Short mmCIF file of C-alpha atoms in Angstrom, two decimals:
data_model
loop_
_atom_site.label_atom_id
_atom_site.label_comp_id
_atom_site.label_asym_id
_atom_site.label_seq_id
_atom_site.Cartn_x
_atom_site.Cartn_y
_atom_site.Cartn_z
CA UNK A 56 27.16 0.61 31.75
CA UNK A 57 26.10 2.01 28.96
CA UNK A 58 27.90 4.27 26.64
CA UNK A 59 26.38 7.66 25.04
CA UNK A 60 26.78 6.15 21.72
CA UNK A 61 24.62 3.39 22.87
CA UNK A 62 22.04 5.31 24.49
CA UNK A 63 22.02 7.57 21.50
CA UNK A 64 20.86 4.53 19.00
CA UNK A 65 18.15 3.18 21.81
CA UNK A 66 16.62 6.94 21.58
CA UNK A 67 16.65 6.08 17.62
CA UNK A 68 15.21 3.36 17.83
CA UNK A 69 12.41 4.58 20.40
CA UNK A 70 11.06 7.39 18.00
CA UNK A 71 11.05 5.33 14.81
CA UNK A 72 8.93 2.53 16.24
CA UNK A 73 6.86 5.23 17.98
CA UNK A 74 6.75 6.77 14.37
CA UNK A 75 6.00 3.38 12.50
CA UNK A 76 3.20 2.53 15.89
CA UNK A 77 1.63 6.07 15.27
CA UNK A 78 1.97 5.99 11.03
CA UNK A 79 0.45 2.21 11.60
CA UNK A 80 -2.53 3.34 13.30
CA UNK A 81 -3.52 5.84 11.42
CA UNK A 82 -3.38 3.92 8.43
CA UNK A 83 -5.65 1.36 9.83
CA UNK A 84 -8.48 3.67 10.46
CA UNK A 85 -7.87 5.27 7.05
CA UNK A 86 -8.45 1.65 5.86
CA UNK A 87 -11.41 1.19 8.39
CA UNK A 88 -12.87 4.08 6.15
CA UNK A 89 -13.02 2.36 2.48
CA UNK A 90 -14.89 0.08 1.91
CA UNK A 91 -12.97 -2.63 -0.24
CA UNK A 92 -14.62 -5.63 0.95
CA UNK A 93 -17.92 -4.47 0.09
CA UNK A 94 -17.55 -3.94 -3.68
CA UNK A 95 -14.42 -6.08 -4.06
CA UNK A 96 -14.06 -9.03 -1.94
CA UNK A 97 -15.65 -9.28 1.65
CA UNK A 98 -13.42 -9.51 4.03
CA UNK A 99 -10.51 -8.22 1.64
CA UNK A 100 -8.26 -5.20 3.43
CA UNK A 101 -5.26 -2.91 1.61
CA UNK A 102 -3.26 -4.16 4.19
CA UNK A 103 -1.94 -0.19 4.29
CA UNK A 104 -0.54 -0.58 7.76
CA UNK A 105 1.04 -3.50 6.78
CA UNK A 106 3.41 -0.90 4.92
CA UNK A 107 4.88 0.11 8.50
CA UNK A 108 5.52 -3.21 9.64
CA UNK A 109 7.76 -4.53 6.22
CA UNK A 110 9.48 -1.06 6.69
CA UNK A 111 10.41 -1.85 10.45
CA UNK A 112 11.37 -5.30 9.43
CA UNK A 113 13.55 -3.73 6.71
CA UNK A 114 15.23 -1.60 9.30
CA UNK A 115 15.15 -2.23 12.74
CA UNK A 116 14.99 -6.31 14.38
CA UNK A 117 12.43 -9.16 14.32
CA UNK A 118 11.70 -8.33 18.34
CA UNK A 119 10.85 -4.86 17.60
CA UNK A 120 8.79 -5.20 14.59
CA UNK A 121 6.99 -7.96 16.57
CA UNK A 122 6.58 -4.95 19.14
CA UNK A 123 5.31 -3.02 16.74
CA UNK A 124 2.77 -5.60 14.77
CA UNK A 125 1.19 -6.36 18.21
CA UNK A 126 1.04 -2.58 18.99
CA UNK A 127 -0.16 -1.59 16.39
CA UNK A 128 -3.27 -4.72 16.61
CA UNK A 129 -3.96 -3.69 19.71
CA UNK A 130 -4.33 0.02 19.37
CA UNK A 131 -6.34 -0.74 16.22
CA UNK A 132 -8.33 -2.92 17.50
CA UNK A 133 -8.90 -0.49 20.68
CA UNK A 134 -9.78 2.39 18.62
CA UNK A 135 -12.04 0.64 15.87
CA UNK A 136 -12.96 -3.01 16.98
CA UNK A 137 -14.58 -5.29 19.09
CA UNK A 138 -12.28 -8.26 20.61
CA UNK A 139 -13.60 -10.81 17.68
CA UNK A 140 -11.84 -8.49 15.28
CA UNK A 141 -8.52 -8.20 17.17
CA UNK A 142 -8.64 -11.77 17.21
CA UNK A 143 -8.80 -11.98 13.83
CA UNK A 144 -5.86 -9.14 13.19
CA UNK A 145 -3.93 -10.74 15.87
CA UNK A 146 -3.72 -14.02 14.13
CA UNK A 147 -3.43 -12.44 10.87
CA UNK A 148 -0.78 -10.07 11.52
CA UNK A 149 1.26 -12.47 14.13
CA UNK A 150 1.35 -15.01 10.70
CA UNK A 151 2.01 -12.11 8.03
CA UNK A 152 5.14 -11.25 10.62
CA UNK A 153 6.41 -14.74 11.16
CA UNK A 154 6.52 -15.63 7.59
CA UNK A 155 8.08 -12.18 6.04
CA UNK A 156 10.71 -12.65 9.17
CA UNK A 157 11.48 -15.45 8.04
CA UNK A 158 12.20 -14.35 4.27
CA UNK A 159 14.08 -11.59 5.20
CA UNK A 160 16.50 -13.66 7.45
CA UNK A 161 17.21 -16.10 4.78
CA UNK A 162 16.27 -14.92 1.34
CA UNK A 163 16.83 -11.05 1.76
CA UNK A 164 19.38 -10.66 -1.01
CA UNK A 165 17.31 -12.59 -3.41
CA UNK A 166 13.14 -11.87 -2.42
CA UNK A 167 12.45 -7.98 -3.37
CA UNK A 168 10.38 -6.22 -0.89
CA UNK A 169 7.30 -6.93 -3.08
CA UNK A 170 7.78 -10.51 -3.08
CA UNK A 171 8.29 -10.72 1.12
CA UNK A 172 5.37 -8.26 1.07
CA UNK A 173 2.64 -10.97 -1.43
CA UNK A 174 3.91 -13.52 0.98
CA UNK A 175 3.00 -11.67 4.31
CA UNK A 176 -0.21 -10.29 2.40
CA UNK A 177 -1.24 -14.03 1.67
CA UNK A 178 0.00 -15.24 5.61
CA UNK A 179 -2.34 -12.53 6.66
CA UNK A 180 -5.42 -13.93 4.89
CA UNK A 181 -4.68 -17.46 5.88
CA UNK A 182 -4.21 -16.75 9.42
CA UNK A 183 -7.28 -14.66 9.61
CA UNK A 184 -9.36 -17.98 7.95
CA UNK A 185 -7.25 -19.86 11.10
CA UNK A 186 -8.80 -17.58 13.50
CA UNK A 187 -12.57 -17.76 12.04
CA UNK A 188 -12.21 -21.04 11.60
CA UNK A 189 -11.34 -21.47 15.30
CA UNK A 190 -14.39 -19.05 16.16
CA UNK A 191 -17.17 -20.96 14.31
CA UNK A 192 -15.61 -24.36 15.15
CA UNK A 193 -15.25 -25.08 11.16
CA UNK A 194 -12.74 -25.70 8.77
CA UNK A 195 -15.54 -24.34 5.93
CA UNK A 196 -14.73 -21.33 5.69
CA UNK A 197 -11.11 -22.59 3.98
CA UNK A 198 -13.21 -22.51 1.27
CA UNK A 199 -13.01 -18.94 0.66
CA UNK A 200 -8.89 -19.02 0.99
CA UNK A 201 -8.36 -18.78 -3.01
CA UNK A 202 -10.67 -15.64 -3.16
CA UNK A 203 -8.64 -14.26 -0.34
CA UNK A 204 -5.24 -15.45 -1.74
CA UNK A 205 -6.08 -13.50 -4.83
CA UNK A 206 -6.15 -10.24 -2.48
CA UNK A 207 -3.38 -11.53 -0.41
CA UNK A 208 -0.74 -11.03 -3.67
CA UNK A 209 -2.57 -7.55 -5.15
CA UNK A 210 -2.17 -5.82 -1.90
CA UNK A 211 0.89 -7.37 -1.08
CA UNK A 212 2.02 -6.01 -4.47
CA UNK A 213 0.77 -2.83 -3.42
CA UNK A 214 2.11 -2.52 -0.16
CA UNK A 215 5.55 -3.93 -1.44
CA UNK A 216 5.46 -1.10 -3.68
CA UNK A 217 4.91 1.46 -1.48
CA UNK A 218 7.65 -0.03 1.12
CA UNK A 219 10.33 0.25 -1.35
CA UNK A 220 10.09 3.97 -1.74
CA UNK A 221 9.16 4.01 1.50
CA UNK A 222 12.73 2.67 2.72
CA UNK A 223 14.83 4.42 0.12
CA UNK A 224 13.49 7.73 1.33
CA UNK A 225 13.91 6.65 4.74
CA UNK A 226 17.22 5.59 4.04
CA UNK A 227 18.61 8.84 3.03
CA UNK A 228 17.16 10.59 7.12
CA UNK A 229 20.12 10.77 9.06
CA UNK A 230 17.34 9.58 12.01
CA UNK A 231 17.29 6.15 9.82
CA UNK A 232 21.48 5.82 8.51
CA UNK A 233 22.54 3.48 11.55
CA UNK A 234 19.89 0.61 10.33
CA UNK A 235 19.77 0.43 7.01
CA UNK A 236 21.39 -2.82 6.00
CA UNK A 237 24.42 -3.61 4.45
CA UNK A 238 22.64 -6.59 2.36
CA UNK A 239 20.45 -4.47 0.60
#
């Protein structure tokens, strides 16, 4: 059984990953909307909801933000996409999340948020060429991993930025006090 304390921090929990799902979305169809890869670098993203998913990582557990980065893909993909491009998320955003995981279970004190964030940024791009490549059947298109890389770190710069004033104004909700970290 359960105790009211208990139950109260599951409600918590609930409504901020509903909040990060809902915040992710939205920010992927704002990205949808400007057109980056075009001028800049085809195939380059912001990464914006990416900004959700550090923050989650930050506050809440690895099996909830993994809840929340396949959410969020599949919503995204549901509202904007075809399956090709959920693919293509999916592999991109199940990398970005294993590898920024990983940093913040064993270099938290030392990586800043910006530094987890160029890593997941570059994971993202990589696992996206994993997925095309699987698609056409060709390791080729490797070939364009250095452009990508190059947008991997200024987003993830970007988004790291906006995650660390993201989580100190969090921080201060009483809705957010139970998880923020002792480490940090």
């Amino acid at each position: 059984m359960t105790s009211l304390a208990e139950e109260s921090l599951l409600l918590k929990k609930t409504v901020i990953l509903a909040i990060f799902a809902a915040a992710a979305v939205v920010l992927g169809i704002i990205e949808s909307m400007i057109p980056v890869g075009s001028f800049m670098m085809p195939g380059a993203k912001l990464g914006l909801a990416n900004i959700m998913i550090l923050t989650c990582l930050y506050f809440l557990n690895g099996k909830d933000t993994l809840m929340l980065v396949i959410l969020k893909t599949l919503l995204t993909a549901m509202v904007l996409g075809t399956f090709s491009m959920m693919l293509f998320s999916l592999f991109g955003a199940l990398l970005s999340f294993g590898v920024m995981y990983g940093l913040m279970k064993i270099s938290r004190k030392r990586l800043s948020l910006i530094g987890i964030s160029v890593a997941g940024g570059i994971a993202h791009n990589i696992g996206q060429l994993a997925a095309a490549a699987i698609v056409i059947d060709s390791l080729n298109i490797f070939y364009y991993l250095p452009v990508l890389m190059i947008a991997g770190v200024a987003t993830g710069i970007v988004v790291g930025i906006a995650v660390r004033y993201l989580v100190n104004a969090l921080g201060h909700m009483k809705l957010f006090a139970p998880f923020v970290p002792n480490e940090y």
